[in-house]
Structures are given as structure tokens and as C-alpha cells.
Coordinates of C-alpha atoms and ligand atoms in Angstrom, one line a residue:
Chain A
M1 CA -2.4 -20.7 45.7
Q2 CA 1.0 -19.2 47.1
Q3 CA 2.7 -22.9 45.8
F4 CA 1.1 -22.0 42.6
R5 CA 2.7 -18.3 42.2
Q6 CA 6.0 -19.8 42.7
L7 CA 5.4 -22.3 39.4
R8 CA 4.4 -19.5 37.3
P9 CA 6.6 -19.0 35.0
V10 CA 8.1 -15.4 34.1
S11 CA 5.8 -14.6 31.2
K12 CA 5.0 -11.6 29.6
E13 CA 1.4 -11.4 32.2
N14 CA 3.5 -11.1 34.8
I15 CA 4.9 -7.6 33.8
P16 CA 4.4 -4.9 36.7
L17 CA 1.6 -2.5 35.8
E18 CA 3.4 0.2 35.8
Q19 CA 6.1 -1.6 32.9
I20 CA 2.7 -2.2 31.2
H21 CA 1.6 1.3 31.0
T22 CA 5.1 2.7 30.1
M23 CA 5.0 -0.2 26.8
I24 CA 1.1 1.4 26.1
S25 CA 2.2 5.0 26.5
F26 CA 5.3 4.6 24.1
K27 CA 3.8 2.9 21.8
F28 CA 1.1 5.4 21.3
F29 CA 3.9 7.9 21.3
E30 CA 5.5 5.7 18.5
E31 CA 2.2 5.4 16.8
F32 CA 1.5 8.7 17.0
G33 CA 5.3 9.2 15.8
R34 CA 5.1 7.6 12.9
Y35 CA 1.7 9.1 11.7
L36 CA 3.4 12.5 12.1
L37 CA 6.0 11.4 9.6
L38 CA 3.7 9.6 7.1
M39 CA 1.5 13.4 7.2
K40 CA 4.7 15.4 6.7
K41 CA 5.8 13.1 3.7
S42 CA 2.0 13.3 1.9
F43 CA 1.9 16.7 2.4
V44 CA 4.3 17.6 -0.2
R45 CA 4.2 19.3 -3.3
P46 CA 2.9 16.7 -6.0
E47 CA 5.3 15.5 -8.8
K48 CA 2.9 15.9 -11.7
M49 CA -0.2 18.2 -10.6
S50 CA -2.3 16.9 -13.9
I51 CA -2.1 13.4 -12.1
Y52 CA -3.2 14.0 -8.6
R53 CA -5.8 16.4 -10.4
K54 CA -7.0 13.8 -11.7
E55 CA -6.6 11.2 -8.5
L56 CA -8.5 13.8 -6.2
L57 CA -11.4 14.1 -8.2
R58 CA -11.4 10.2 -8.7
Q59 CA -11.5 9.8 -4.9
M60 CA -14.0 12.9 -4.3
I61 CA -16.0 11.1 -7.0
E62 CA -15.6 7.9 -4.9
I63 CA -16.1 8.7 -1.4
G64 CA -19.1 11.2 -2.0
V65 CA -21.0 8.7 -4.2
G66 CA -19.9 5.5 -2.1
S67 CA -21.5 7.5 1.0
V68 CA -24.5 9.7 0.0
G69 CA -26.7 6.3 0.0
I70 CA -25.5 5.2 3.5
V71 CA -26.4 8.5 4.7
I72 CA -29.2 9.5 3.0
I73 CA -31.1 6.5 4.3
F74 CA -29.4 6.6 8.0
S75 CA -30.6 10.4 7.9
V76 CA -33.9 10.1 6.7
F77 CA -34.6 7.4 9.8
L78 CA -32.7 9.3 12.7
G79 CA -35.0 12.2 11.9
A80 CA -38.1 10.5 12.0
V81 CA -36.7 8.7 15.7
L82 CA -35.6 11.4 16.8
T83 CA -38.8 13.3 16.6
V84 CA -41.3 10.3 17.2
Q85 CA -39.3 10.3 20.2
T86 CA -39.2 13.6 21.3
A87 CA -42.6 13.9 21.0
Y88 CA -43.1 11.2 23.5
Q89 CA -41.4 13.2 26.0
F90 CA -43.2 15.9 25.9
T91 CA -46.9 15.2 26.5
S92 CA -47.5 18.3 28.8
P93 CA -50.4 20.5 27.0
L94 CA -48.3 23.2 28.6
L95 CA -45.5 23.2 26.0
S96 CA -45.9 24.4 23.1
K97 CA -45.3 21.6 20.2
S98 CA -42.9 23.7 18.6
I99 CA -40.1 22.8 20.6
I100 CA -40.2 19.6 19.3
G101 CA -38.5 21.1 16.3
S102 CA -36.9 23.1 18.0
I103 CA -34.7 19.9 19.6
V104 CA -35.0 18.5 16.4
T105 CA -32.6 20.9 14.6
N106 CA -30.5 21.9 16.9
S107 CA -29.4 18.6 18.2
T108 CA -29.7 17.5 14.7
I109 CA -26.9 20.1 13.2
I110 CA -24.9 20.4 16.6
E111 CA -24.6 16.5 17.1
M112 CA -26.8 13.9 14.9
A113 CA -25.1 15.0 11.4
P114 CA -21.6 15.9 12.6
T115 CA -20.8 13.5 15.1
V116 CA -23.5 10.1 14.5
T117 CA -23.1 10.0 10.9
C118 CA -19.3 10.5 10.9
L119 CA -19.0 7.3 13.4
I120 CA -20.8 5.7 9.8
L121 CA -18.9 7.1 7.5
A122 CA -15.8 5.8 10.3
G123 CA -17.0 2.8 9.0
K124 CA -17.6 2.8 5.6
I125 CA -15.1 5.4 4.7
G126 CA -12.0 3.9 7.0
S127 CA -12.7 1.0 6.5
S128 CA -12.5 0.6 2.8
I129 CA -9.5 3.3 2.7
A130 CA -7.3 1.1 5.3
S131 CA -8.1 -2.1 3.2
E132 CA -6.9 -0.9 0.2
L133 CA -3.9 0.9 0.8
G134 CA -3.1 -3.0 3.0
T135 CA -4.0 -4.3 -0.1
M136 CA -1.1 -2.5 -1.7
R137 CA 1.1 -2.8 0.8
I138 CA 0.9 -6.9 0.5
S139 CA 0.6 -7.1 -2.8
E140 CA 4.1 -4.6 -3.2
Q141 CA 1.9 -2.3 -5.2
I142 CA 3.4 0.4 -3.4
D143 CA 6.8 -1.0 -3.3
A144 CA 6.5 -0.9 -6.6
L145 CA 5.4 3.3 -7.0
E146 CA 8.2 4.0 -4.7
I147 CA 10.6 2.3 -7.7
M148 CA 9.3 4.0 -9.7
G149 CA 10.2 6.7 -8.4
I150 CA 7.1 8.2 -7.3
N151 CA 6.1 9.5 -3.3
S152 CA 3.9 6.8 -2.9
A153 CA 2.8 8.5 0.2
A154 CA 2.2 11.4 -1.5
Y155 CA 0.6 9.6 -4.4
L156 CA -1.4 7.4 -2.5
V157 CA -2.9 9.9 0.4
L158 CA -2.7 13.5 -0.3
P159 CA -6.0 13.0 -2.3
K160 CA -7.4 10.6 -0.3
V161 CA -7.1 12.9 2.9
I162 CA -8.5 16.2 0.9
A163 CA -11.0 14.4 -1.1
A164 CA -12.4 12.7 2.5
T165 CA -11.7 16.3 4.4
I166 CA -13.7 18.0 1.4
M167 CA -16.5 16.0 0.6
I168 CA -17.0 14.8 4.9
P169 CA -18.9 18.7 5.5
I170 CA -20.6 18.0 2.2
I171 CA -22.3 15.0 3.4
I172 CA -23.1 16.1 6.4
I173 CA -24.7 18.9 5.2
I174 CA -26.5 16.5 3.1
G175 CA -27.8 14.8 5.7
A176 CA -29.3 17.3 8.3
F177 CA -31.1 18.8 5.8
L178 CA -32.6 15.4 5.0
Q179 CA -32.2 14.7 9.3
I180 CA -34.7 17.7 9.8
L181 CA -36.8 17.5 6.7
S182 CA -37.9 13.9 7.9
G183 CA -38.4 14.8 11.3
L184 CA -40.7 17.2 10.0
V185 CA -42.6 15.0 7.2
V186 CA -42.7 12.4 9.8
G187 CA -44.1 14.7 12.5
H188 CA -46.8 16.1 10.3
V189 CA -47.7 13.0 8.7
S190 CA -47.9 11.1 12.6
N191 CA -49.8 13.8 13.6
V192 CA -47.0 14.7 16.3
V193 CA -47.0 18.4 15.6
T194 CA -47.3 20.0 12.4
A195 CA -45.2 21.0 9.8
T196 CA -45.8 24.8 10.9
E197 CA -45.8 24.4 14.7
F198 CA -42.4 22.5 14.1
M199 CA -40.8 25.4 11.4
Q200 CA -41.6 27.8 13.5
G201 CA -39.2 25.8 16.4
S202 CA -36.7 25.0 14.6
V203 CA -36.4 28.6 13.1
Q204 CA -36.8 30.6 16.6
Y205 CA -34.4 28.7 18.6
F206 CA -31.7 28.7 15.8
I207 CA -28.5 29.4 16.9
P208 CA -26.7 30.1 13.5
F209 CA -23.0 29.4 15.0
T210 CA -24.6 25.8 15.0
V211 CA -23.5 25.9 11.6
T212 CA -20.1 27.2 11.6
F213 CA -19.4 24.6 14.5
A214 CA -21.3 21.8 12.5
I215 CA -18.9 22.1 9.2
I216 CA -16.0 22.5 11.2
K217 CA -16.5 19.4 13.0
A218 CA -17.0 17.6 10.6
T219 CA -14.2 19.0 8.7
T220 CA -12.3 17.8 11.8
F221 CA -13.8 13.9 11.7
G222 CA -13.4 14.4 7.6
F223 CA -9.8 14.6 8.4
I224 CA -8.9 11.9 11.4
I225 CA -11.1 9.4 9.6
S226 CA -9.4 9.5 6.3
S227 CA -6.0 10.2 7.9
V228 CA -5.8 7.5 10.5
S229 CA -6.7 4.6 8.3
A230 CA -4.7 5.7 5.5
Y231 CA -2.0 5.5 8.0
L232 CA -3.1 1.7 9.4
G233 CA -3.4 0.8 5.8
Y234 CA -0.3 2.3 4.9
Y235 CA 1.6 0.1 7.3
T236 CA 0.0 -2.6 7.0
T237 CA 2.5 -5.8 7.4
G238 CA 1.7 -9.2 6.6
G239 CA -1.0 -10.7 4.7
A240 CA -4.8 -11.1 3.7
L241 CA -5.8 -11.7 7.2
Q242 CA -3.7 -8.6 8.7
V243 CA -5.4 -6.3 5.9
G244 CA -8.3 -7.4 7.7
N245 CA -7.5 -6.4 11.0
S246 CA -6.1 -3.1 9.6
A247 CA -9.6 -2.1 8.3
T248 CA -11.0 -2.9 11.3
R249 CA -8.0 -1.1 13.6
A250 CA -9.0 2.1 11.2
V251 CA -12.7 2.0 12.0
V252 CA -11.9 1.8 15.6
A253 CA -9.2 3.9 16.0
S254 CA -11.8 6.8 13.9
C255 CA -14.5 6.0 15.8
I256 CA -13.0 7.0 19.2
L257 CA -10.8 9.7 18.1
I258 CA -13.9 11.5 16.6
L259 CA -15.4 11.0 19.9
V260 CA -12.6 11.8 21.9
F261 CA -12.2 15.0 19.8
D262 CA -16.2 15.7 19.6
Y263 CA -15.6 16.9 23.2
L264 CA -12.5 18.7 22.7
L265 CA -14.4 20.7 20.5
A266 CA -17.0 21.1 21.7
E267 CA -15.0 22.0 25.7
L268 CA -13.0 24.4 22.8
L269 CA -15.8 25.9 20.4
L270 CA -18.9 26.1 22.5
Chain B
M1 CA 26.2 -1.4 -14.2
I2 CA 26.1 -2.4 -11.0
E3 CA 28.3 -3.5 -8.2
I4 CA 27.0 -4.4 -4.3
R5 CA 30.3 -5.0 -2.0
D6 CA 29.9 -6.5 1.4
V7 CA 26.0 -6.2 1.4
R8 CA 24.1 -6.7 5.2
K9 CA 20.8 -6.9 6.9
A10 CA 19.9 -8.0 9.4
F11 CA 16.0 -8.0 10.7
G12 CA 16.6 -7.8 14.4
E13 CA 18.8 -10.4 15.7
R14 CA 18.1 -12.5 12.5
E15 CA 21.8 -12.3 10.0
V16 CA 19.6 -13.0 6.5
L17 CA 22.5 -11.1 4.6
K18 CA 25.8 -12.1 6.1
G19 CA 28.0 -9.7 3.4
V20 CA 27.3 -10.5 -0.4
S21 CA 29.5 -8.7 -3.1
G22 CA 29.5 -9.1 -6.2
M23 CA 29.4 -7.3 -10.2
F24 CA 26.4 -6.8 -12.4
E25 CA 27.3 -6.0 -16.0
T26 CA 25.4 -3.5 -18.2
G27 CA 23.9 -6.0 -21.5
K28 CA 23.9 -9.7 -19.2
T29 CA 20.9 -11.5 -17.7
S30 CA 22.5 -11.5 -13.6
L31 CA 21.3 -14.2 -11.8
I32 CA 20.9 -14.8 -7.7
I33 CA 20.1 -18.1 -7.3
G34 CA 19.1 -19.9 -4.1
T35 CA 16.5 -22.0 -2.2
S36 CA 13.1 -20.2 -1.3
G37 CA 14.4 -18.3 2.1
S38 CA 18.4 -17.6 1.4
G39 CA 17.5 -14.0 0.6
K40 CA 17.7 -13.5 -2.9
T41 CA 14.0 -11.1 -1.7
V42 CA 16.3 -9.4 0.7
L43 CA 19.4 -8.6 -1.7
M44 CA 17.7 -7.0 -4.6
K45 CA 15.5 -4.7 -2.5
C46 CA 18.8 -3.8 -0.7
M47 CA 19.9 -3.2 -4.0
V48 CA 17.3 -0.8 -5.2
G49 CA 16.7 0.6 -1.3
L50 CA 13.5 -0.6 -0.7
I51 CA 14.9 -2.0 2.3
K52 CA 17.9 -0.4 3.8
P53 CA 21.3 -2.3 4.1
T54 CA 22.3 -2.5 7.8
G55 CA 25.9 -2.4 6.2
G56 CA 28.0 -2.5 2.4
S57 CA 27.1 -0.5 -0.9
V58 CA 25.3 -1.0 -3.5
I59 CA 27.3 0.6 -6.4
Y60 CA 25.6 1.6 -9.7
N61 CA 27.5 2.9 -12.9
H62 CA 30.8 3.0 -11.0
D63 CA 30.5 5.9 -8.6
V64 CA 27.3 5.7 -7.4
D65 CA 26.8 4.4 -4.2
F66 CA 23.0 4.6 -3.9
T67 CA 22.8 3.7 0.0
L68 CA 24.5 7.2 0.5
L69 CA 21.6 9.5 -1.6
D70 CA 19.2 11.2 -0.3
E71 CA 15.9 10.8 -1.6
E72 CA 16.3 13.1 -4.5
G73 CA 19.0 11.4 -5.5
R74 CA 17.3 8.2 -5.0
K75 CA 14.3 9.1 -6.9
E76 CA 16.4 10.1 -9.9
I77 CA 18.5 6.8 -10.1
R78 CA 14.8 4.9 -9.5
K79 CA 13.2 6.5 -13.2
Q80 CA 16.6 4.4 -15.0
I81 CA 15.1 1.5 -12.6
G82 CA 12.8 -1.0 -14.3
M83 CA 10.9 -4.0 -11.5
L84 CA 9.3 -7.2 -11.8
F85 CA 7.7 -8.0 -8.6
Q86 CA 7.1 -11.7 -7.3
G87 CA 3.8 -11.0 -7.4
T88 CA 3.7 -8.5 -9.8
A89 CA 2.5 -5.6 -8.1
L90 CA 0.3 -4.8 -11.2
F91 CA -2.6 -1.9 -9.9
D92 CA -6.0 -3.4 -9.6
S93 CA -7.3 -0.4 -10.1
M94 CA -6.9 -0.2 -13.8
S95 CA -6.7 -1.8 -16.8
V96 CA -3.5 -3.2 -18.6
E97 CA -2.9 -0.7 -20.7
E98 CA -3.7 2.3 -17.8
N99 CA -0.4 0.3 -16.2
I100 CA 1.8 0.6 -18.3
L101 CA 0.7 4.0 -19.3
F102 CA 1.6 5.0 -15.5
P103 CA 5.1 5.7 -16.0
L104 CA 4.5 8.0 -19.2
N105 CA 2.0 9.7 -17.6
M106 CA 4.2 10.5 -14.8
F107 CA 7.8 11.0 -16.1
S108 CA 7.1 11.1 -20.1
D109 CA 6.5 14.8 -22.0
M110 CA 5.2 13.1 -24.5
S111 CA 1.6 13.4 -26.2
V112 CA -1.2 11.2 -25.5
K113 CA -0.6 9.2 -29.3
D114 CA 2.9 8.6 -28.5
K115 CA 2.3 7.0 -25.1
L116 CA -0.1 5.2 -27.2
N117 CA 1.9 4.0 -29.4
R118 CA 4.4 3.1 -26.6
V119 CA 2.3 1.4 -24.7
N120 CA 1.3 -0.9 -27.9
F121 CA 4.9 -1.7 -29.1
C122 CA 6.0 -2.8 -25.5
L123 CA 2.3 -5.3 -25.0
E124 CA 3.6 -6.8 -28.8
R125 CA 7.2 -6.5 -27.4
V126 CA 5.4 -8.9 -24.7
N127 CA 3.3 -10.8 -27.0
L128 CA 0.2 -9.3 -25.9
K129 CA -1.6 -7.8 -28.4
G130 CA -5.0 -6.3 -27.4
T131 CA -5.0 -7.2 -24.3
N132 CA -5.3 -3.2 -23.5
K133 CA -8.6 -3.3 -22.1
L134 CA -8.4 -6.1 -19.6
H135 CA -7.8 -6.0 -16.0
P136 CA -5.0 -7.7 -14.0
S137 CA -7.8 -9.9 -12.5
E138 CA -8.9 -11.4 -15.7
L139 CA -5.1 -12.3 -17.0
S140 CA -3.3 -15.2 -15.9
G141 CA -0.4 -15.9 -14.6
G142 CA 1.7 -15.8 -16.9
M143 CA 0.3 -12.5 -19.0
R144 CA 0.5 -11.2 -15.8
K145 CA 4.5 -11.2 -15.4
R146 CA 4.5 -10.2 -18.9
V147 CA 2.3 -7.0 -18.4
G148 CA 4.4 -6.6 -15.4
I149 CA 7.5 -7.1 -17.8
A150 CA 6.0 -4.6 -20.3
R151 CA 5.5 -1.8 -17.4
A152 CA 9.1 -2.2 -16.1
I153 CA 10.4 -2.2 -19.7
V154 CA 8.3 1.1 -20.4
L155 CA 10.5 3.6 -20.1
N156 CA 13.8 2.2 -21.2
P157 CA 15.4 1.3 -18.2
K158 CA 19.0 1.3 -17.9
Y159 CA 18.8 -1.6 -15.1
L160 CA 16.1 -4.3 -15.0
F161 CA 15.4 -6.6 -11.8
C162 CA 13.0 -9.6 -12.0
D163 CA 12.0 -11.0 -8.9
E164 CA 11.0 -15.0 -9.7
P165 CA 9.4 -13.7 -13.0
N166 CA 8.4 -17.7 -13.8
S167 CA 7.8 -18.7 -10.3
G168 CA 4.4 -20.8 -10.3
L169 CA 4.4 -21.0 -14.1
D170 CA 4.5 -24.3 -16.1
P171 CA 8.1 -24.7 -17.4
Q172 CA 6.7 -24.1 -20.8
T173 CA 6.2 -20.7 -19.9
S174 CA 9.1 -20.1 -17.7
I175 CA 10.9 -20.4 -20.2
L176 CA 9.4 -17.6 -22.8
I177 CA 9.8 -15.5 -19.8
D178 CA 13.2 -16.0 -19.6
E179 CA 13.8 -15.9 -23.4
L180 CA 11.7 -12.4 -23.6
I181 CA 14.1 -10.8 -20.6
H182 CA 17.3 -12.0 -22.3
E183 CA 16.6 -10.8 -25.7
I184 CA 14.7 -7.8 -24.2
T185 CA 18.9 -7.1 -21.7
E186 CA 20.5 -7.4 -25.2
E187 CA 18.5 -5.8 -27.3
Y188 CA 18.7 -2.9 -25.5
N189 CA 21.4 -3.0 -23.3
I190 CA 19.9 -3.8 -20.2
T191 CA 22.0 -4.1 -16.2
T192 CA 19.5 -7.1 -15.7
I193 CA 19.5 -8.8 -12.5
V194 CA 17.3 -11.9 -12.0
N195 CA 16.3 -14.0 -8.6
T196 CA 14.9 -17.5 -8.9
H197 CA 15.8 -20.6 -7.9
D198 CA 14.8 -22.6 -11.5
M199 CA 17.5 -24.7 -13.3
N200 CA 16.2 -24.0 -16.7
S201 CA 16.3 -20.4 -15.8
V202 CA 20.1 -20.6 -14.9
L203 CA 21.3 -23.4 -17.7
G204 CA 18.9 -20.6 -20.1
I205 CA 20.6 -17.8 -19.5
G206 CA 22.5 -17.0 -16.7
D207 CA 25.5 -14.9 -18.6
Y208 CA 26.3 -14.8 -14.0
I209 CA 24.9 -16.8 -11.6
I210 CA 25.7 -15.6 -8.0
F211 CA 24.3 -18.9 -5.8
L212 CA 23.0 -17.9 -2.6
H213 CA 23.4 -19.8 0.3
Q214 CA 21.6 -18.7 4.5
G215 CA 22.9 -15.3 3.1
L216 CA 26.6 -16.2 1.7
K217 CA 27.7 -16.4 -1.4
Y218 CA 28.6 -20.0 -1.9
W219 CA 29.9 -19.9 -5.7
E220 CA 29.7 -17.4 -8.8
G221 CA 30.0 -18.3 -12.0
N222 CA 28.1 -18.5 -15.8
R223 CA 26.1 -21.2 -17.3
H224 CA 28.0 -23.5 -18.5
E225 CA 30.7 -23.6 -15.5
V226 CA 27.4 -24.5 -13.4
F227 CA 27.9 -28.2 -13.7
A228 CA 32.0 -27.9 -12.9
S229 CA 31.4 -26.6 -9.2
T230 CA 32.5 -28.9 -6.2
V231 CA 30.8 -26.3 -3.3
K232 CA 28.8 -28.8 -1.6
E233 CA 25.8 -26.4 -0.9
M234 CA 25.6 -25.4 -4.6
N235 CA 25.7 -29.3 -6.1
D236 CA 22.8 -30.6 -3.2
F237 CA 21.2 -26.8 -4.7
I238 CA 21.6 -28.0 -8.8
F239 CA 20.9 -31.7 -8.1
A240 CA 18.1 -31.3 -6.0
S241 CA 15.9 -32.4 -8.8
R242 CA 15.2 -36.2 -9.5
F243 CA 16.0 -35.7 -13.1
L244 CA 19.1 -33.6 -13.0
K245 CA 20.4 -36.5 -10.8
E246 CA 19.5 -39.5 -13.0
I247 CA 21.1 -38.0 -15.7
K248 CA 24.2 -37.1 -12.9
E249 CA 24.4 -40.6 -11.8
R250 CA 24.6 -42.0 -14.8
S251 CA 26.9 -40.0 -16.3
S252 CA 29.5 -40.7 -13.8
G253 CA 28.5 -44.5 -13.7
N254 CA 29.9 -44.6 -17.2
Ligands
ADP1 N1 10.5 -8.0 6.3 C1 11.6 -9.3 6.5 N2 11.8 -8.4 8.7 C2 12.1 -10.0 9.1 N3 12.5 -11.4 8.2 C3 12.2 -10.3 7.0 C4 11.5 -10.1 6.2 N4 12.1 -9.9 5.1 C5 12.7 -11.8 4.5 N5 12.9 -11.8 5.9 C6 13.1 -13.2 5.8 O1 14.9 -13.9 5.3 C7 14.5 -14.6 4.6 C8 14.7 -14.4 3.3 O2 14.2 -14.1 2.8 P1 14.0 -13.7 1.4 O3 15.2 -12.9 0.9 O4 12.6 -13.4 1.0 O5 14.1 -14.7 0.4 P2 14.5 -15.5 -1.1 O6 15.4 -15.9 -1.4 O7 13.5 -16.8 -0.7 O8 13.9 -14.6 -1.7 C9 13.6 -15.0 5.3 O9 13.9 -16.6 6.2 C10 12.7 -14.3 6.2 O10 12.1 -15.1 6.6
MG2 MG1 11.7 -14.3 -2.8

């Protein structure tokens, strides 16, 4: 063993752990700095308002219409599952069934709709933004914009970030509504809890601030998904393989950041 | 016109351009030739500011050093630049017409009708009349290049850059594209710079030619002087084709 260690050449694997830590944190700050610079370059007054307005509209439609299908399916099933499983946990005859409605409603508004749905949207929207920009980068379409004298970051990134930050909260509100509705209907149909009991619970323990909280979360997550994915796509280098990598990294990074900010916002606002 | 003085570029340790100078005149088609990897694209990108050179200057119109300009100054020059990229860089999400309209929408205050007229004029100029509604994915390689040229000239640029305009095309289409670029250059008095490794282009349209080899200029001249070159690297490049080599051997044999 001793001998083996001596024979091993000095390679990357032998770098002491502290050094790797500094390398990672350096890399993180470097990336974060580049991300901030891209945001600074993107958030400027557009050169030609009419074109940007048109592009913003196009992105809003693409993000909105493109995501609404998956969110409907997801929300309907999640609401149903939530009701059935909550009911399964509350079998005691001492408890009012209406508590099921209260739990489903609150957990939907606080966590399921904004956070869990955004994790799904990170997969859908994040990968599409990153691969679109990545493809434009490697096929020199971004260079072509720059050559024309157009601020490519402002033209490509800004409309996407604004569109996602506006549309994702709207989608989330639709999702939350559907989820609760689905919980109510499924609970009633499967004889777990009647619609009246469910609604009673929903209303009785309803905390209005949770709605504000959910919208704040969805807006934050919308910004995170779009800006992080745009950043990773915009700075893709290489070829088709790297475009795929960027899309994957966009989804992973968005999901992790959503979870981190989910916690931070809960600490901060609740 | 554009003058480059001692342009250098290193990527990390690796020097790709080791000090290249040259003078590209107005109304002339200038070529940058050399084997793949000799630094042609990097030089062109340094000239338009897509890559920041590590040294040297790029001078537009006698007095403006592009490398010293800030973002706003660059934009002003770039509005006078048209560029055809090696992979054409057409916007995939837009039709042919929208691709060519795009610079007009961004930078001109023409009426919609005038813009469409201009688009159709440019399309006709590159012999692509009636392809307005097609998407880039529906075009052949040669057609894509021509759309790229139409987009590059739609704003009447003073400077036209073409990176390997005929790579991946058959010889006949290549010659058509070359002639198109040459004609447009003379017709509108543009300063045109073309990267190529195609000997047909060199002999056909080279008003001024720079031969790059491993990041250095080994030879310069025009298309009539090419065969008089005594530079070994240059001759290796020119006579790389079996056809030309044979002609040369036969003529020197006689
Ligand atoms: N962004 C880059 N980073 C590192 N090396 C590069 C980069 N771009 C080009 N090179 C290197 O510069 C050399 C010249 O490339 P290029 O100008 O594309 O050649 P060509 O004459 O075929 O156009 C090549 O060896 C290439 O590997
Ligand atoms: Mg090249």
C-alpha cells in the first residue's frame, strides 16, 4: 500500500481537500459573478421597444401556453393523491373530516403549488430556455446578433426572464386552484370526505397571507428558473453535446436553487 | 477600408495569431486564405470584435481603432458591417423573409411596404425570389448561404465579412456564390473580406490575398501573382490539389 502510494503520480486526484474546497468556492463565485454581469447586460433599456414588446409577448405565450398542459395534469393528480393520502392518515372518528380540506388547501397553497409545481416547470421551461440559447450560441446566431449591433443579452435574455417571472405565478395560481378543486371532487366521489366538509375545512383554517406568500415564491422561482437557465444556455461552448449538458445543468441548478430559496423564504417570511 | 496592424491573439498559452498586418481596400474583394486551423476565423472575429485581440489594432476608415472603442462606438461601426458566418447563423425560428427583415426592423425607420420591397430586392439579388416563407431548415446549403448574404447586405453595409462562404458546397455553386460576392462588392463599393481555402475563389475573385500559416502572414498579393509565389508554405497550399500539381509538373517538364 505504502509503495503504491509512492508510485502514484501527482495528479488532480491527489490535490489536498482544502485546496479542492477553495477551487470549488472560487468556481462558484466566478460563475456567480458572470451571472450577475449577464443580468446587468440584459437589464437595460431596449434599443427598439416595439420589437422587444413583440418578443416579450411571444415568450409569454410560449412559456404560458407551453406549460399549462403539464401543470393541469400534474395539479389534478397531486390534488387527488393529497386528499386520499391525508384521509388515510386521519382515521380517528374523533377528528372532524373537514380537517382534510384544511390540510389539502394549506399545503397546496404553501408548498405543493408554488414549490413542487415549479420544480416541474424547471424541467420544462429551464431546459427549453437553456437549449434554445445554447443552440443559438454554438450556431453563431448570438454572434450574428452582436455583429448587427444588437445587445444579444437584452434581446434574448430579458424577454424570457420577464415573461417567466410574470407567467409562472399565473400558472401556479391556476395550478393551485385546480389542485384544491381536484382534491375536493376526488374526496367527494371516493366517499372520503364530502364536498361540504372539505370546503368547510378549507375556509375555516384559511390564512390569507399564504396566498401572498405563494405568489412571492412563484415570482422568485420564475426569475430563478429563467435567469439561471438563460445564463447556462447563453455561455454554452462546444457543440450539440454541450447544449444537452447545459440543458441538464439548467434543470439541476434551478431545482437546487428553488429548494434553497424555498427554505430561505420560509425562514424570512413565515 | 480596413487596416489591421500586428493583430495578435492567444488563447491561454496558445498563440493563434502572431502579429498579422494587412490593408483591405474599398470596392475590392480581399481574401484571407490558409489551411484549416491557420487562424482565419479568429482573425476575422478579431476584426469585427467578436474576439478581443491580445495585441495590435484594427482600423476602420483610416482613423477609428475598433479595438479601443467602447460598446456604443462598436455598435455604430457594426451597423455598417454585414457578416456571413461559416454556418450561416440564420435564425432558426424565423422564415427567410423574417431573417432578412430582422436588421431592417431593428435599425431602419422605413415603412412596412418599403421594408418588404427591400427584402424582395435582396432576395432577387441572390437569386432566391419566392422563397420568402420557407424556413432555414427547408433550404439547401447553397440557398442558406445566399440567404445569409441577403441578410448581410440588406442594410447596405460598408463592410462585408464572409467566413468560408463556399465551404460544404459543390464547385459550381461555390463559383456562383463567389461571383455574387464579387459583383456585390463592386456594385455597392463595399470593403469585402472573405475567408477561404478554395483555390477556385483565390483565382477567381482575389483582388488582394493574405496567406495565413500558423498565425503568421507568409504571403500577400493578388490573384495574378499567386503562381509567382516563391514561398514554400504558400506553394504547398496552392498545389495541394492533385490537378494543379499535375499541371505544374507538366508545364515545368516541358
Ligand atoms: N475560442 C477558442 N479557444 C481556444 N482555441 C481556439 C478558439 N478558437 C479557435 N481556436 C484555435 O485557433 C486555431 C485557429 O482556428 P480558426 O481561426 O478557427 O481556423 P480556420 O483558419 O480554420 O478558420 C485553431 O487551432 C483553433 O483550435
Ligand atoms: Mg474557419
